[in-house]
Amino acid sequence: MRRALAALRWYFRELSGEAEYDHYVDRHRRLHPEQPLMTRREFEHCRTDRRDETPTASCC
């Protein structure tokens, strides 16, 4: 049961985009260990700006 709940939690974090910061941290530490990390707030701000600059879908 615990394994199923963990898998469900992982799935929803991936689907909602909540896990993107964790992926960023892992990738950044691997590729750029000498550079400082963005805080979660900075990351979310950049992510929002990037999404606003390059929309992929439109409602109208």
Coordinates of N, CA, C and O in Angstrom, one line a residue:
M1 N 0.8 -1.2 0.0 CA 0.0 0.0 0.0 C 0.9 1.3 0.0 O 0.6 2.2 -0.7
R2 N 1.9 1.2 0.8 CA 2.8 2.4 0.9 C 3.5 2.7 -0.4 O 3.7 3.8 -0.9
R3 N 3.9 1.6 -1.1 CA 4.5 1.7 -2.4 C 3.6 2.3 -3.5 O 4.0 3.1 -4.3
A4 N 2.3 1.9 -3.4 CA 1.3 2.5 -4.3 C 1.1 3.9 -4.1 O 1.0 4.7 -5.0
L5 N 1.0 4.3 -2.8 CA 0.9 5.8 -2.5 C 2.1 6.6 -2.9 O 1.9 7.7 -3.4
A6 N 3.3 6.0 -2.7 CA 4.5 6.7 -3.2 C 4.5 6.9 -4.7 O 4.8 8.0 -5.2
A7 N 4.1 5.9 -5.4 CA 4.0 6.0 -6.9 C 3.0 7.0 -7.3 O 3.2 7.8 -8.2
L8 N 1.8 7.0 -6.6 CA 0.8 8.0 -6.9 C 1.3 9.4 -6.7 O 1.0 10.3 -7.5
R9 N 2.0 9.6 -5.6 CA 2.5 10.9 -5.2 C 3.5 11.4 -6.3 O 3.5 12.5 -6.7
W10 N 4.4 10.5 -6.7 CA 5.4 10.8 -7.7 C 4.7 11.2 -9.0 O 5.0 12.2 -9.6
Y11 N 3.7 10.4 -9.4 CA 2.9 10.7 -10.6 C 2.3 12.1 -10.6 O 2.4 12.9 -11.5
F12 N 1.6 12.4 -9.5 CA 1.0 13.7 -9.4 C 2.0 14.9 -9.4 O 1.7 16.0 -9.9
R13 N 3.1 14.7 -8.7 CA 4.2 15.7 -8.7 C 4.7 16.0 -10.1 O 5.0 17.1 -10.5
E14 N 4.9 14.9 -10.8 CA 5.4 15.0 -12.2 C 4.3 15.7 -13.1 O 4.7 16.6 -13.9
L15 N 3.1 15.3 -13.0 CA 2.0 15.8 -13.8 C 1.8 17.3 -13.5 O 1.5 18.0 -14.4
S16 N 1.8 17.7 -12.3 CA 1.5 19.1 -11.9 C 2.7 20.0 -12.1 O 2.5 21.2 -12.1
G17 N 3.9 19.5 -12.3 CA 5.1 20.3 -12.5 C 5.8 20.7 -11.2 O 6.8 21.4 -11.2
E18 N 5.3 20.2 -10.1 CA 5.9 20.5 -8.8 C 7.3 19.9 -8.6 O 8.2 20.5 -8.0
A19 N 7.6 18.8 -9.4 CA 8.9 18.2 -9.3 C 10.0 18.9 -10.2 O 11.1 18.5 -10.1
E20 N 9.6 19.9 -10.9 CA 10.5 20.5 -11.9 C 11.7 21.2 -11.1 O 12.8 21.1 -11.6
Y21 N 11.4 21.8 -10.0 CA 12.6 22.4 -9.2 C 13.6 21.3 -8.8 O 14.8 21.5 -8.9
D22 N 13.1 20.2 -8.4 CA 14.0 19.1 -8.0 C 14.8 18.6 -9.1 O 16.0 18.3 -9.0
H23 N 14.2 18.5 -10.3 CA 14.9 18.1 -11.5 C 16.0 19.2 -11.9 O 17.1 18.9 -12.3
Y24 N 15.6 20.5 -11.7 CA 16.5 21.6 -12.0 C 17.7 21.5 -11.0 O 18.9 21.6 -11.5
V25 N 17.5 21.2 -9.8 CA 18.6 21.1 -8.8 C 19.5 20.0 -9.1 O 20.8 20.2 -9.2
D26 N 19.0 18.8 -9.4 CA 19.8 17.7 -9.8 C 20.6 18.0 -11.0 O 21.9 17.7 -11.0
R27 N 20.0 18.5 -12.1 CA 20.7 18.8 -13.3 C 21.8 19.9 -13.1 O 22.9 19.8 -13.6
H28 N 21.4 20.9 -12.4 CA 22.3 22.0 -12.2 C 23.6 21.6 -11.4 O 24.7 22.0 -11.7
R29 N 23.4 20.8 -10.4 CA 24.5 20.3 -9.6 C 25.4 19.4 -10.4 O 26.6 19.4 -10.2
R30 N 24.8 18.6 -11.3 CA 25.6 17.8 -12.2 C 26.4 18.5 -13.2 O 27.6 18.3 -13.4
L31 N 25.8 19.5 -13.9 CA 26.4 20.2 -15.0 C 27.1 21.5 -14.6 O 28.0 21.9 -15.3
H32 N 26.7 22.2 -13.6 CA 27.3 23.4 -13.2 C 27.6 23.5 -11.7 O 27.0 24.4 -11.0
P33 N 28.4 22.6 -11.1 CA 28.5 22.6 -9.7 C 29.2 23.8 -9.1 O 29.0 24.1 -7.9
E34 N 29.9 24.6 -9.9 CA 30.6 25.8 -9.4 C 29.7 27.0 -9.3 O 30.0 28.0 -8.7
Q35 N 28.5 26.9 -10.0 CA 27.6 28.1 -10.0 C 26.5 27.9 -8.9 O 26.1 26.8 -8.7
P36 N 26.1 29.0 -8.3 CA 25.0 28.9 -7.3 C 23.7 28.6 -7.9 O 23.4 28.9 -9.1
L37 N 22.9 27.9 -7.1 CA 21.5 27.5 -7.5 C 20.6 28.7 -7.4 O 20.8 29.5 -6.5
M38 N 19.5 28.7 -8.2 CA 18.4 29.6 -7.9 C 17.6 29.1 -6.8 O 17.5 27.9 -6.6
T39 N 17.0 30.0 -6.0 CA 16.1 29.6 -5.0 C 14.8 29.1 -5.7 O 14.6 29.3 -6.9
R40 N 14.0 28.4 -4.9 CA 12.7 27.9 -5.5 C 11.9 29.1 -6.0 O 11.3 29.0 -7.1
R41 N 11.9 30.2 -5.3 CA 11.2 31.4 -5.7 C 11.7 31.9 -7.0 O 10.9 32.3 -7.9
E42 N 13.0 32.0 -7.1 CA 13.6 32.5 -8.3 C 13.3 31.6 -9.5 O 13.0 32.0 -10.6
F43 N 13.4 30.3 -9.3 CA 13.1 29.3 -10.3 C 11.7 29.4 -10.8 O 11.4 29.4 -12.0
E44 N 10.8 29.5 -9.8 CA 9.3 29.6 -10.2 C 9.1 30.9 -11.0 O 8.3 31.0 -11.9
H45 N 9.8 32.0 -10.6 CA 9.6 33.3 -11.3 C 10.1 33.2 -12.7 O 9.5 33.6 -13.7
C46 N 11.3 32.6 -12.9 CA 11.8 32.3 -14.3 C 10.9 31.4 -15.1 O 10.7 31.7 -16.3
R47 N 10.4 30.4 -14.4 CA 9.6 29.4 -15.1 C 8.3 30.1 -15.6 O 7.8 29.9 -16.7
T48 N 7.7 31.0 -14.8 CA 6.5 31.7 -15.1 C 6.8 32.7 -16.3 O 6.0 32.8 -17.2
D49 N 7.9 33.4 -16.2 CA 8.3 34.3 -17.2 C 8.4 33.6 -18.6 O 8.0 34.1 -19.6
R50 N 9.1 32.5 -18.5 CA 9.4 31.7 -19.7 C 8.1 31.2 -20.3 O 7.9 31.2 -21.6
R51 N 7.2 30.8 -19.5 CA 5.9 30.3 -20.0 C 5.1 31.5 -20.6 O 4.4 31.3 -21.6
D52 N 5.2 32.7 -20.0 CA 4.4 33.8 -20.5 C 5.0 34.3 -21.9 O 4.3 34.7 -22.7
E53 N 6.3 34.2 -22.0 CA 7.0 34.6 -23.3 C 6.8 33.7 -24.4 O 6.8 34.1 -25.6
T54 N 6.6 32.4 -24.1 CA 6.5 31.4 -25.2 C 5.3 30.5 -24.9 O 5.4 29.4 -24.5
P55 N 4.1 31.1 -25.1 CA 2.9 30.2 -24.9 C 2.8 29.1 -25.9 O 3.2 29.3 -27.1
T56 N 2.4 28.0 -25.4 CA 2.3 26.8 -26.3 C 0.9 26.5 -26.8 O 0.7 25.8 -27.7
A57 N -0.1 27.1 -26.1 CA -1.5 26.9 -26.5 C -2.3 28.2 -26.2 O -1.8 29.0 -25.4
S58 N -3.4 28.3 -26.9 CA -4.2 29.5 -26.7 C -5.6 29.0 -26.5 O -6.1 28.1 -27.0
C59 N -6.3 29.8 -25.7 CA -7.7 29.5 -25.4 C -8.6 30.0 -26.5 O -9.8 29.6 -26.7
C60 N -8.2 31.0 -27.3 CA -9.0 31.7 -28.3 C -8.5 31.5 -29.7 O -7.3 31.4 -29.9

